[in-house]
CSV table of C-alpha atoms in Angstrom, one decimal:
chain,number,residue,atom,x,y,z
A,1,MET,CA,-113.8,39.1,-71.7
A,2,GLN,CA,-110.6,40.1,-73.3
A,3,ASP,CA,-108.1,38.7,-70.7
A,4,TYR,CA,-108.2,36.0,-67.7
A,5,LEU,CA,-105.7,37.1,-65.6
A,6,GLY,CA,-106.2,34.3,-63.0
A,7,VAL,CA,-107.7,33.5,-59.5
A,8,ILE,CA,-106.9,36.1,-56.8
A,9,ASN,CA,-107.9,36.0,-53.3
A,10,ALA,CA,-107.2,38.5,-50.1
A,11,GLN,CA,-107.9,37.7,-46.6
A,12,SER,CA,-108.2,39.9,-43.5
A,13,ILE,CA,-107.9,38.4,-40.2
A,14,ILE,CA,-109.6,40.8,-37.2
A,15,GLY,CA,-109.7,40.7,-33.6
A,16,ALA,CA,-112.7,41.9,-31.8
A,17,ASN,CA,-111.4,43.5,-28.5
A,18,MET,CA,-112.0,42.0,-25.2
A,19,PHE,CA,-114.8,45.2,-24.3
A,20,LYS,CA,-116.5,44.2,-27.6
A,21,ASP,CA,-116.5,40.7,-26.8
A,22,ILE,CA,-118.4,41.6,-23.5
A,23,PHE,CA,-120.9,43.6,-25.0
A,24,ALA,CA,-121.6,40.8,-27.8
A,25,GLY,CA,-121.6,38.3,-24.7
A,26,LEU,CA,-124.5,40.6,-23.0
A,27,ARG,CA,-126.4,40.8,-26.4
A,28,ASP,CA,-126.3,37.3,-26.3
A,29,LEU,CA,-127.5,37.0,-23.0
A,30,ILE,CA,-130.6,39.2,-23.6
A,31,GLY,CA,-131.0,38.6,-27.3
A,32,GLY,CA,-130.9,40.8,-30.5
A,33,ARG,CA,-128.8,41.9,-33.2
A,34,SER,CA,-124.8,42.7,-32.0
A,35,LYS,CA,-123.9,45.7,-33.8
A,36,THR,CA,-120.5,45.4,-32.4
A,37,TYR,CA,-120.0,42.2,-34.0
A,38,GLU,CA,-121.7,43.3,-37.1
A,39,ARG,CA,-118.9,46.4,-37.5
A,40,VAL,CA,-116.4,44.0,-37.1
A,41,ILE,CA,-117.4,41.8,-39.7
A,42,GLU,CA,-118.2,44.9,-42.1
A,43,GLU,CA,-114.8,46.4,-41.3
A,44,ALA,CA,-112.8,42.6,-42.1
A,45,LYS,CA,-114.8,42.6,-45.3
A,46,GLU,CA,-113.9,45.9,-46.7
A,47,ASP,CA,-110.4,45.1,-45.7
A,48,ALA,CA,-110.2,41.6,-47.8
A,49,MET,CA,-112.2,43.4,-50.5
A,50,ARG,CA,-109.8,46.3,-50.9
A,51,GLU,CA,-106.9,44.3,-51.1
A,52,LEU,CA,-108.8,42.0,-53.6
A,53,THR,CA,-109.0,45.0,-55.8
A,54,GLN,CA,-105.6,45.9,-55.4
A,55,LYS,CA,-104.4,42.8,-56.3
A,56,ALA,CA,-106.5,42.6,-59.5
A,57,GLN,CA,-105.3,46.2,-60.2
A,58,SER,CA,-101.8,45.2,-60.0
A,59,LEU,CA,-102.5,42.1,-62.5
A,60,GLY,CA,-103.6,45.1,-64.9
A,61,ALA,CA,-107.2,43.6,-64.5
A,62,ASN,CA,-110.1,46.2,-64.9
A,63,ALA,CA,-112.8,43.9,-63.5
A,64,VAL,CA,-113.0,40.9,-60.8
A,65,VAL,CA,-115.7,38.3,-61.5
A,66,GLY,CA,-117.1,35.5,-59.7
A,67,ILE,CA,-116.4,37.0,-55.9
A,68,ASP,CA,-116.9,34.7,-53.1
A,69,LEU,CA,-116.7,35.8,-49.5
A,70,ASP,CA,-115.7,33.2,-46.9
A,71,PHE,CA,-116.3,34.0,-43.2
A,72,GLU,CA,-114.7,32.1,-40.6
A,73,THR,CA,-113.8,32.2,-37.0
A,74,VAL,CA,-110.1,31.5,-35.5
A,75,GLY,CA,-108.0,31.6,-32.8
A,76,ALA,CA,-108.1,29.9,-29.6
A,77,SER,CA,-111.8,30.6,-28.4
A,78,GLY,CA,-112.9,31.4,-31.8
A,79,SER,CA,-112.8,35.3,-30.7
A,80,MET,CA,-111.1,36.3,-34.1
A,81,LEU,CA,-112.8,36.9,-37.5
A,82,MET,CA,-111.4,35.9,-40.7
A,83,VAL,CA,-112.8,37.1,-44.1
A,84,ILE,CA,-111.4,35.7,-47.5
A,85,ALA,CA,-112.5,37.2,-50.7
A,86,THR,CA,-111.5,34.6,-54.0
A,87,GLY,CA,-112.3,36.0,-57.5
A,88,THR,CA,-111.1,36.2,-61.0
A,89,ALA,CA,-109.2,38.7,-62.4
A,90,VAL,CA,-110.2,39.6,-65.8
A,91,ARG,CA,-110.1,42.5,-68.5
A,92,ILE,CA,-112.9,43.6,-70.3
B,1,MET,CA,-114.8,51.6,-51.2
B,2,LYS,CA,-115.6,52.6,-54.8
B,3,THR,CA,-113.6,51.7,-58.3
B,4,PHE,CA,-113.7,53.7,-61.6
B,5,ASN,CA,-112.2,53.6,-64.8
B,6,GLY,CA,-110.3,56.9,-66.1
B,7,GLN,CA,-107.1,58.4,-67.5
B,8,PHE,CA,-103.8,58.0,-65.7
B,9,TYR,CA,-100.9,60.4,-66.3
B,10,PRO,CA,-97.6,59.1,-64.7
B,11,SER,CA,-96.3,62.6,-65.1
B,12,TYR,CA,-97.1,66.1,-66.1
B,13,PHE,CA,-96.1,65.8,-69.7
B,14,SER,CA,-96.9,62.3,-70.3
B,15,PRO,CA,-99.7,61.0,-72.4
B,16,PRO,CA,-102.8,59.5,-70.5
B,17,ILE,CA,-103.1,55.7,-70.0
B,18,GLU,CA,-106.1,53.9,-69.7
B,19,ALA,CA,-106.2,52.9,-66.0
B,20,THR,CA,-108.6,51.8,-63.3
B,21,LEU,CA,-109.1,53.6,-59.9
B,22,LEU,CA,-109.8,52.2,-56.6
B,23,LEU,CA,-110.9,54.8,-54.0
B,24,SER,CA,-111.4,53.7,-50.0
B,25,ASP,CA,-111.0,55.4,-46.8
B,26,LYS,CA,-107.1,54.2,-46.7
B,27,THR,CA,-105.8,54.5,-50.0
B,28,LEU,CA,-106.3,55.4,-53.5
B,29,SER,CA,-104.8,52.7,-55.8
B,30,ILE,CA,-104.3,52.9,-59.3
B,31,GLY,CA,-103.7,49.9,-62.0
B,32,TYR,CA,-102.5,50.6,-65.3
B,33,HIS,CA,-100.5,49.0,-68.3
B,34,ASP,CA,-97.2,50.9,-69.1
B,35,GLN,CA,-95.7,51.4,-72.5
B,36,ALA,CA,-94.3,48.2,-72.6
B,37,GLY,CA,-97.4,46.7,-71.6
B,38,ILE,CA,-96.4,45.4,-68.2
B,39,PRO,CA,-99.2,45.7,-65.6
B,40,GLY,CA,-98.6,47.7,-62.7
B,41,ARG,CA,-99.8,49.8,-59.6
B,42,GLN,CA,-99.5,53.0,-57.5
B,43,ASP,CA,-101.0,53.5,-54.1
B,44,TRP,CA,-101.4,56.8,-53.1
B,45,SER,CA,-102.3,57.6,-49.4
B,46,MET,CA,-105.0,60.0,-48.6
B,47,LYS,CA,-102.9,62.8,-47.3
B,48,GLU,CA,-100.6,63.2,-50.3
B,49,VAL,CA,-103.6,63.5,-52.9
B,50,GLN,CA,-105.6,66.7,-54.0
B,51,GLY,CA,-108.8,66.5,-55.8
B,52,ASP,CA,-111.2,69.0,-57.5
B,53,PHE,CA,-113.6,68.8,-60.3
B,54,LEU,CA,-112.4,70.3,-63.7
B,55,PHE,CA,-115.6,71.8,-64.9
B,56,ALA,CA,-114.6,72.4,-68.5
B,57,GLU,CA,-113.7,68.7,-69.2
B,58,GLN,CA,-116.4,67.4,-66.8
B,59,ARG,CA,-114.1,65.2,-65.2
B,60,SER,CA,-113.0,64.7,-61.5
B,61,ARG,CA,-109.2,64.9,-61.1
B,62,PHE,CA,-106.8,63.9,-58.4
B,63,ILE,CA,-103.1,64.8,-58.0
B,64,GLN,CA,-100.2,63.4,-56.4
B,65,THR,CA,-98.7,66.5,-54.7
B,66,LYS,CA,-95.1,64.8,-54.4
B,67,THR,CA,-95.0,63.1,-58.1
B,68,GLN,CA,-97.6,65.8,-60.0
B,69,ALA,CA,-99.0,62.3,-61.3
B,70,GLU,CA,-102.9,62.7,-62.2
B,71,PHE,CA,-105.7,60.5,-62.6
B,72,ARG,CA,-108.8,61.7,-64.5
B,73,VAL,CA,-112.2,60.1,-64.5
B,74,ALA,CA,-115.3,61.3,-66.5
B,75,GLY,CA,-118.1,62.6,-64.4
B,76,ARG,CA,-118.5,64.4,-60.8
B,77,GLY,CA,-119.2,61.1,-59.4
B,78,ALA,CA,-115.7,60.1,-58.3
B,79,PHE,CA,-114.8,63.7,-57.0
B,80,GLU,CA,-117.9,63.5,-54.8
B,81,TYR,CA,-117.2,60.2,-53.4
B,82,TRP,CA,-114.1,61.4,-52.7
B,83,GLU,CA,-114.9,64.3,-50.8
B,84,GLU,CA,-117.3,62.2,-48.8
B,85,ILE,CA,-114.7,59.7,-47.6
B,86,LYS,CA,-112.4,62.3,-46.9
B,87,THR,CA,-114.4,64.3,-44.8
B,88,GLU,CA,-115.3,61.3,-43.0
B,89,ALA,CA,-111.9,60.4,-42.2
B,90,GLU,CA,-110.7,64.0,-41.0
B,91,LYS,CA,-113.2,63.5,-38.2
B,92,SER,CA,-111.7,62.8,-35.0
B,93,TRP,CA,-113.2,59.5,-33.5
B,94,PHE,CA,-115.8,60.7,-31.2
B,95,GLN,CA,-117.6,62.5,-34.3
B,96,LYS,CA,-117.7,59.5,-36.5
B,97,LYS,CA,-121.0,58.4,-38.2
B,98,ARG,CA,-122.3,55.6,-35.8
B,99,THR,CA,-125.4,53.7,-36.1
B,100,GLY,CA,-126.4,54.4,-32.6
B,101,ASN,CA,-126.5,57.5,-30.3
B,102,LEU,CA,-123.5,57.6,-28.6
B,103,ARG,CA,-124.5,59.5,-25.6
B,104,ARG,CA,-127.2,56.7,-25.2
B,105,THR,CA,-124.7,54.2,-25.8
B,106,VAL,CA,-122.5,55.7,-23.0
B,107,ALA,CA,-125.3,55.8,-20.7
B,108,LEU,CA,-126.4,52.5,-21.3
B,109,LEU,CA,-123.0,51.2,-20.8
B,110,SER,CA,-122.3,52.8,-17.5
B,111,ALA,CA,-125.6,51.5,-16.2
B,112,MET,CA,-124.8,48.2,-17.1
B,113,ILE,CA,-121.7,48.2,-15.8
B,114,ILE,CA,-122.9,50.0,-12.3
B,115,ALA,CA,-125.8,47.1,-12.3
B,116,GLY,CA,-123.2,44.2,-13.3
B,117,THR,CA,-121.0,45.4,-10.4
B,118,LEU,CA,-123.9,45.7,-8.0
B,119,LEU,CA,-125.2,42.2,-9.0
B,120,TYR,CA,-121.8,40.8,-8.9
B,121,PHE,CA,-120.4,42.3,-5.2
B,122,PHE,CA,-124.0,41.9,-3.5
B,123,MET,CA,-126.6,40.3,-5.2
B,124,VAL,CA,-125.0,37.0,-6.1
B,125,PRO,CA,-123.0,36.7,-2.9
B,126,TRP,CA,-126.4,37.7,-0.9
B,127,LEU,CA,-128.6,35.1,-2.9
B,128,ALA,CA,-125.6,32.2,-2.3
B,129,GLU,CA,-125.8,33.0,1.3
B,130,GLN,CA,-129.2,32.8,1.2
B,131,MET,CA,-129.0,29.5,-0.8
B,132,ALA,CA,-126.2,28.0,1.5
B,133,THR,CA,-128.4,28.6,4.5
B,134,VAL,CA,-131.3,26.2,2.9
B,135,VAL,CA,-129.1,23.5,2.3
B,136,SER,CA,-130.0,20.7,5.0
B,137,LYS,CA,-127.6,19.7,7.2
B,138,LYS,CA,-127.7,16.4,5.7
B,139,THR,CA,-126.5,17.5,2.5
B,140,GLU,CA,-123.6,19.4,4.3
B,141,ARG,CA,-122.8,16.2,5.7
B,142,GLN,CA,-122.7,14.2,2.7
B,143,LEU,CA,-120.5,16.9,1.1
B,144,GLY,CA,-118.1,17.0,4.1
B,145,ASP,CA,-118.1,13.0,3.9
B,146,ASN,CA,-117.4,12.9,0.5
B,147,VAL,CA,-114.1,15.4,0.4
B,148,PHE,CA,-113.0,13.4,3.9
B,149,GLU,CA,-113.5,10.0,2.1
B,150,ALA,CA,-111.5,11.4,-0.8
B,151,MET,CA,-108.8,12.2,1.7
B,152,GLN,CA,-108.9,9.4,4.1
B,153,ASN,CA,-107.1,7.2,1.4
B,154,THR,CA,-104.2,9.0,1.5
B,155,GLN,CA,-103.6,9.9,5.2
B,156,LEU,CA,-103.0,7.7,8.4
B,157,GLU,CA,-105.5,8.5,11.3
B,158,ASP,CA,-103.9,8.4,14.8
B,159,THR,CA,-106.6,6.6,16.7
B,160,MET,CA,-105.4,7.6,20.2
B,161,ALA,CA,-105.4,11.1,19.5
B,162,THR,CA,-108.6,11.0,17.9
B,163,ARG,CA,-110.5,9.7,20.7
B,164,VAL,CA,-109.0,11.8,23.3
B,165,LEU,CA,-109.9,14.8,20.9
B,166,ASN,CA,-113.6,13.5,20.9
B,167,GLU,CA,-113.4,13.3,24.6
B,168,PHE,CA,-112.1,16.6,25.0
B,169,PHE,CA,-114.6,18.2,22.8
B,170,THR,CA,-117.5,16.4,24.6
B,171,ALA,CA,-116.1,17.8,27.9
B,172,LEU,CA,-116.3,21.1,26.4
B,173,ALA,CA,-120.3,20.9,26.2
B,174,ILE,CA,-120.8,23.0,23.3
B,175,GLU,CA,-124.6,22.9,22.3
B,176,THR,CA,-125.1,22.1,18.5
B,177,ASP,CA,-127.2,20.3,16.2
B,178,TYR,CA,-124.0,19.2,14.1
B,179,SER,CA,-122.6,15.8,15.1
B,180,ILE,CA,-119.0,17.1,15.5
B,181,ARG,CA,-116.4,14.3,14.5
B,182,ILE,CA,-112.9,14.8,15.1
B,183,THR,CA,-110.1,12.9,13.3
B,184,VAL,CA,-106.6,13.4,13.7
B,185,VAL,CA,-104.1,12.5,11.0
B,186,LYS,CA,-100.5,11.8,11.5
B,187,ASP,CA,-99.0,14.6,9.3
B,188,PRO,CA,-96.0,17.0,10.9
B,189,LEU,CA,-97.9,19.7,9.4
B,190,VAL,CA,-99.1,22.2,11.6
B,191,ASN,CA,-102.7,22.7,10.4
B,192,ALA,CA,-106.4,21.9,11.2
B,193,PHE,CA,-109.5,22.4,9.0
B,194,ALA,CA,-113.3,21.9,9.3
B,195,LEU,CA,-115.5,20.3,6.5
B,196,PRO,CA,-118.9,21.3,6.2
B,197,GLY,CA,-121.4,19.1,8.3
B,198,GLY,CA,-119.0,18.4,11.2
B,199,GLN,CA,-115.8,16.7,10.4
B,200,LEU,CA,-112.8,18.4,11.9
B,201,VAL,CA,-109.4,17.0,10.8
B,202,VAL,CA,-106.4,18.0,13.0
B,203,TYR,CA,-102.5,17.4,12.1
B,204,THR,CA,-100.4,15.8,14.9
B,205,GLY,CA,-97.8,18.4,13.9
B,206,LEU,CA,-100.1,20.9,15.6
B,207,LEU,CA,-100.9,18.6,18.5
B,208,GLU,CA,-97.4,18.2,19.3
B,209,SER,CA,-96.8,21.8,19.6
B,210,MET,CA,-99.3,22.2,22.4
B,211,GLU,CA,-98.4,22.8,25.9
B,212,THR,CA,-101.8,23.6,27.8
B,213,TYR,CA,-105.4,22.4,27.3
B,214,PRO,CA,-106.6,25.8,26.6
B,215,GLU,CA,-104.5,25.6,23.3
B,216,LEU,CA,-106.7,22.6,22.3
B,217,ALA,CA,-109.8,24.6,23.4
B,218,ALA,CA,-109.0,27.3,21.4
B,219,LEU,CA,-108.4,25.3,18.3
B,220,LEU,CA,-111.5,23.6,18.4
B,221,SER,CA,-113.9,26.0,19.2
B,222,HIS,CA,-112.4,27.9,16.2
B,223,GLU,CA,-113.1,24.8,14.0
B,224,PHE,CA,-116.4,24.5,15.6
B,225,VAL,CA,-117.3,27.9,14.7
B,226,HIS,CA,-116.5,27.2,10.9
B,227,VAL,CA,-118.7,24.3,11.1
B,228,GLU,CA,-121.5,25.8,13.2
B,229,LYS,CA,-121.5,29.1,10.9
B,230,ARG,CA,-121.5,26.9,7.8
B,231,HIS,CA,-118.1,29.0,6.6
B,232,ALA,CA,-117.2,26.1,4.2
B,233,THR,CA,-120.6,25.5,2.9
B,234,ARG,CA,-121.2,29.4,2.4
B,235,SER,CA,-117.7,29.6,0.8
B,236,ILE,CA,-118.3,26.8,-1.8
B,237,PHE,CA,-122.3,28.6,-2.7
B,238,ARG,CA,-120.3,32.0,-3.2
B,239,ALA,CA,-117.5,30.7,-5.5
B,240,MET,CA,-120.2,28.8,-7.0
B,241,GLY,CA,-122.5,31.9,-7.7
B,242,SER,CA,-119.8,34.2,-8.8
B,243,GLY,CA,-118.4,31.5,-11.3
B,244,LEU,CA,-122.0,31.1,-12.5
B,245,PHE,CA,-122.5,35.0,-13.0
B,246,ILE,CA,-119.1,35.0,-14.8
B,247,THR,CA,-119.8,32.7,-17.0
B,248,LEU,CA,-123.4,34.1,-18.2
B,249,LEU,CA,-121.6,37.5,-18.7
B,250,PHE,CA,-118.7,36.3,-20.3
B,251,GLY,CA,-119.4,33.2,-22.0
B,252,LYS,CA,-116.2,31.0,-22.9
B,253,SER,CA,-115.2,34.4,-24.6
B,254,SER,CA,-111.7,36.1,-24.2
B,255,GLY,CA,-109.5,34.3,-21.7
B,256,LEU,CA,-107.4,37.6,-20.8
B,257,ALA,CA,-111.0,38.6,-19.4
B,258,THR,CA,-111.8,35.6,-17.6
B,259,LEU,CA,-108.0,36.0,-16.3
B,260,VAL,CA,-108.2,39.6,-14.9
B,261,ILE,CA,-111.6,38.6,-13.3
B,262,ASP,CA,-110.2,35.5,-11.7
B,263,GLN,CA,-107.4,37.4,-10.3
B,264,ALA,CA,-110.2,40.0,-8.7
B,265,ASN,CA,-112.1,37.0,-7.9
B,266,GLN,CA,-109.2,35.4,-6.0
B,267,LEU,CA,-108.6,38.8,-3.9
B,268,ARG,CA,-112.1,38.9,-2.9
B,269,THR,CA,-112.4,35.5,-1.8
B,270,LEU,CA,-109.6,35.8,0.2
B,271,SER,CA,-111.0,38.9,2.1
B,272,TYR,CA,-114.3,36.8,2.5
B,273,SER,CA,-112.0,33.9,4.2
B,274,ARG,CA,-110.2,36.5,6.0
B,275,SER,CA,-113.6,37.7,7.9
B,276,LEU,CA,-114.7,34.1,8.1
B,277,GLU,CA,-111.2,33.4,10.0
B,278,LYS,CA,-111.9,36.6,12.4
B,279,GLU,CA,-115.6,35.5,12.7
B,280,ALA,CA,-114.4,32.1,14.0
B,281,ASP,CA,-112.0,33.3,16.4
B,282,LEU,CA,-114.0,35.7,18.1
B,283,GLU,CA,-117.0,33.4,18.3
B,284,GLY,CA,-114.8,30.8,19.5
B,285,TYR,CA,-113.1,32.9,21.9
B,286,ARG,CA,-116.8,33.6,23.2
B,287,LEU,CA,-117.2,29.9,23.8
B,288,LEU,CA,-113.9,29.8,25.9
B,289,GLN,CA,-115.2,33.0,27.7
B,290,GLU,CA,-118.3,31.2,28.8
B,291,ARG,CA,-116.3,28.0,30.2
B,292,GLY,CA,-114.0,30.2,31.9
B,293,ILE,CA,-111.3,29.0,29.8
B,294,ASP,CA,-107.7,30.9,29.7
B,295,PRO,CA,-108.2,32.7,26.1
B,296,ALA,CA,-104.1,32.9,26.3
B,297,GLY,CA,-104.7,29.5,24.7
B,298,TYR,CA,-105.7,31.5,21.3
B,299,GLU,CA,-102.4,33.6,21.5
B,300,GLN,CA,-100.7,30.6,22.0
B,301,LEU,CA,-102.1,28.6,19.3
B,302,PHE,CA,-101.4,31.9,16.9
B,303,LYS,CA,-97.6,31.7,18.0
B,304,HIS,CA,-97.5,28.2,17.2
B,305,LEU,CA,-99.1,28.7,13.6
B,306,LYS,CA,-96.4,31.6,13.1
B,307,ASP,CA,-93.4,29.5,14.4
B,308,SER,CA,-94.2,26.6,11.8
B,309,SER,CA,-94.0,28.8,8.8
B,310,PRO,CA,-91.0,31.2,9.6
B,311,GLY,CA,-89.9,33.6,7.0
B,312,THR,CA,-93.2,33.2,5.0
B,313,ALA,CA,-94.6,36.0,6.2
B,314,ILE,CA,-97.0,37.3,3.2
B,315,PRO,CA,-99.4,40.5,3.4
B,316,GLU,CA,-102.6,40.2,4.6
B,317,MET,CA,-104.1,41.4,1.5
B,318,ILE,CA,-103.1,37.9,-0.5
B,319,SER,CA,-103.5,35.6,2.5
B,320,SER,CA,-106.5,33.5,3.5
B,321,HIS,CA,-106.0,34.3,7.1
B,322,PRO,CA,-105.7,37.6,9.0
B,323,ASP,CA,-102.1,38.4,10.1
B,324,THR,CA,-100.7,36.5,13.2
B,325,ASP,CA,-100.5,39.6,15.0
B,326,SER,CA,-103.3,41.3,14.3
B,327,ARG,CA,-105.3,38.1,15.4
B,328,ILE,CA,-103.3,38.1,18.7
B,329,GLN,CA,-104.4,41.7,18.8
B,330,TYR,CA,-108.2,41.4,18.7
B,331,ILE,CA,-108.4,38.5,20.9
B,332,ARG,CA,-106.3,40.2,23.7
B,333,GLU,CA,-108.9,43.1,23.1
B,334,ALA,CA,-111.7,41.0,23.5
B,335,ALA,CA,-110.3,39.0,26.4
B,336,ARG,CA,-109.4,42.2,28.7
B,337,GLY,CA,-111.1,41.6,32.0
B,338,GLN,CA,-111.2,38.2,31.5
B,339,VAL,CA,-112.1,35.8,34.3
B,340,VAL,CA,-110.3,32.5,34.5
B,341,LYS,CA,-110.9,29.3,35.9
B,342,GLU,CA,-109.0,26.2,36.2
B,343,ASP,CA,-110.9,23.3,34.6
B,344,SER,CA,-109.4,20.0,35.7
B,345,ARG,CA,-111.4,17.6,33.8
B,346,LEU,CA,-110.4,19.1,30.5
B,347,GLY,CA,-106.5,19.3,32.0
B,348,SER,CA,-106.6,15.6,32.7
B,349,ILE,CA,-108.1,14.9,29.4
B,350,PHE,CA,-105.7,17.0,27.8
B,351,ALA,CA,-102.8,15.2,29.5
B,352,GLN,CA,-103.6,11.8,28.2
B,353,LEU,CA,-102.8,13.5,24.9
B,354,LYS,CA,-99.2,14.2,26.1
B,355,LYS,CA,-98.6,10.5,27.4
């Protein structure tokens, strides 16, 4: 480890659309995995991770260690999904 | 999304800098330190980047077409990955990689929508109606009495008119299993309604506008049909049924969806309400016909209702009652050739009211 460049974080908040909500609701009714919501989570996670990497790059880091991913629902009825990625930017 | 380490050439002639590369389906980001050692980052959009593989150097190369800046990564991996995300990004939305079969999903989706619509528009109301018919008269009566008691605290009863109206209804001699109790409320409103189980409420405003006994007979027969045909109970069950169905389907999710559906539901309920009103009109009219009472009572009644709300002609589609003119129309049609005989007893009871 040459340098610690500090703790960085990035977040992405995504709303699944109305139709996805309906499908997820149906899935809730009949049971099973909800691929529609899983894809939304995946998308939010990708966005957060990309932003985190870009922030690390701006600091001149060549790696991010100790990444923590946090998933939360936000919005009035919890219909939006928030992913927060936190990590330490370093040079190795 | 993948990251690589490699050499960054800010311009064609500049010496390489050790840098990091982030390849994703949206951008290509490069993190580097300039000659002064200050960290920096460049983002290239997919469109302005050309990639190739330099066989002699065994390195993947990405060129920013505008600035001619280059990034080179040892090995073939970066180039191959870039090709992969590029072809994926260039595909139109319906060709994109999916977890399932698109055709199957669409078929399933339409089947579900059709099934849902059928359920919502036919099955649920039908079930609700079935349930409404099994409800005992006692339960209906309790339901109506609860509503009535809640109202009683705020309203003043006209005991004299109440007595006369009950007497009038008994004189009509309509056979029913319900015990019909009429209450007259002191209120200038031109209105009357039926509660489940046999409570009829009439406002003095409506009584005052009446001039002949067939009008009162028309009003009471109309409200009586609401009770006899369990209209209120059926409406309550239908509303509960569709409410339950919507909650099951949409849960407490998305306020917007429920808003849209509420509005659609409102219109549907109104159309149902209109059909019930028409049934009450026609069935009530039939009761008058059997007793030889003048059907003009209905026409007069509708006219009073119309006069009481001048200038508030709302389109039939968003109204709970049919348009007054069309009500007059269908009663007239039904009443064609009707033989009318004068009933002195009903007349004398009605006269008490007008004293």
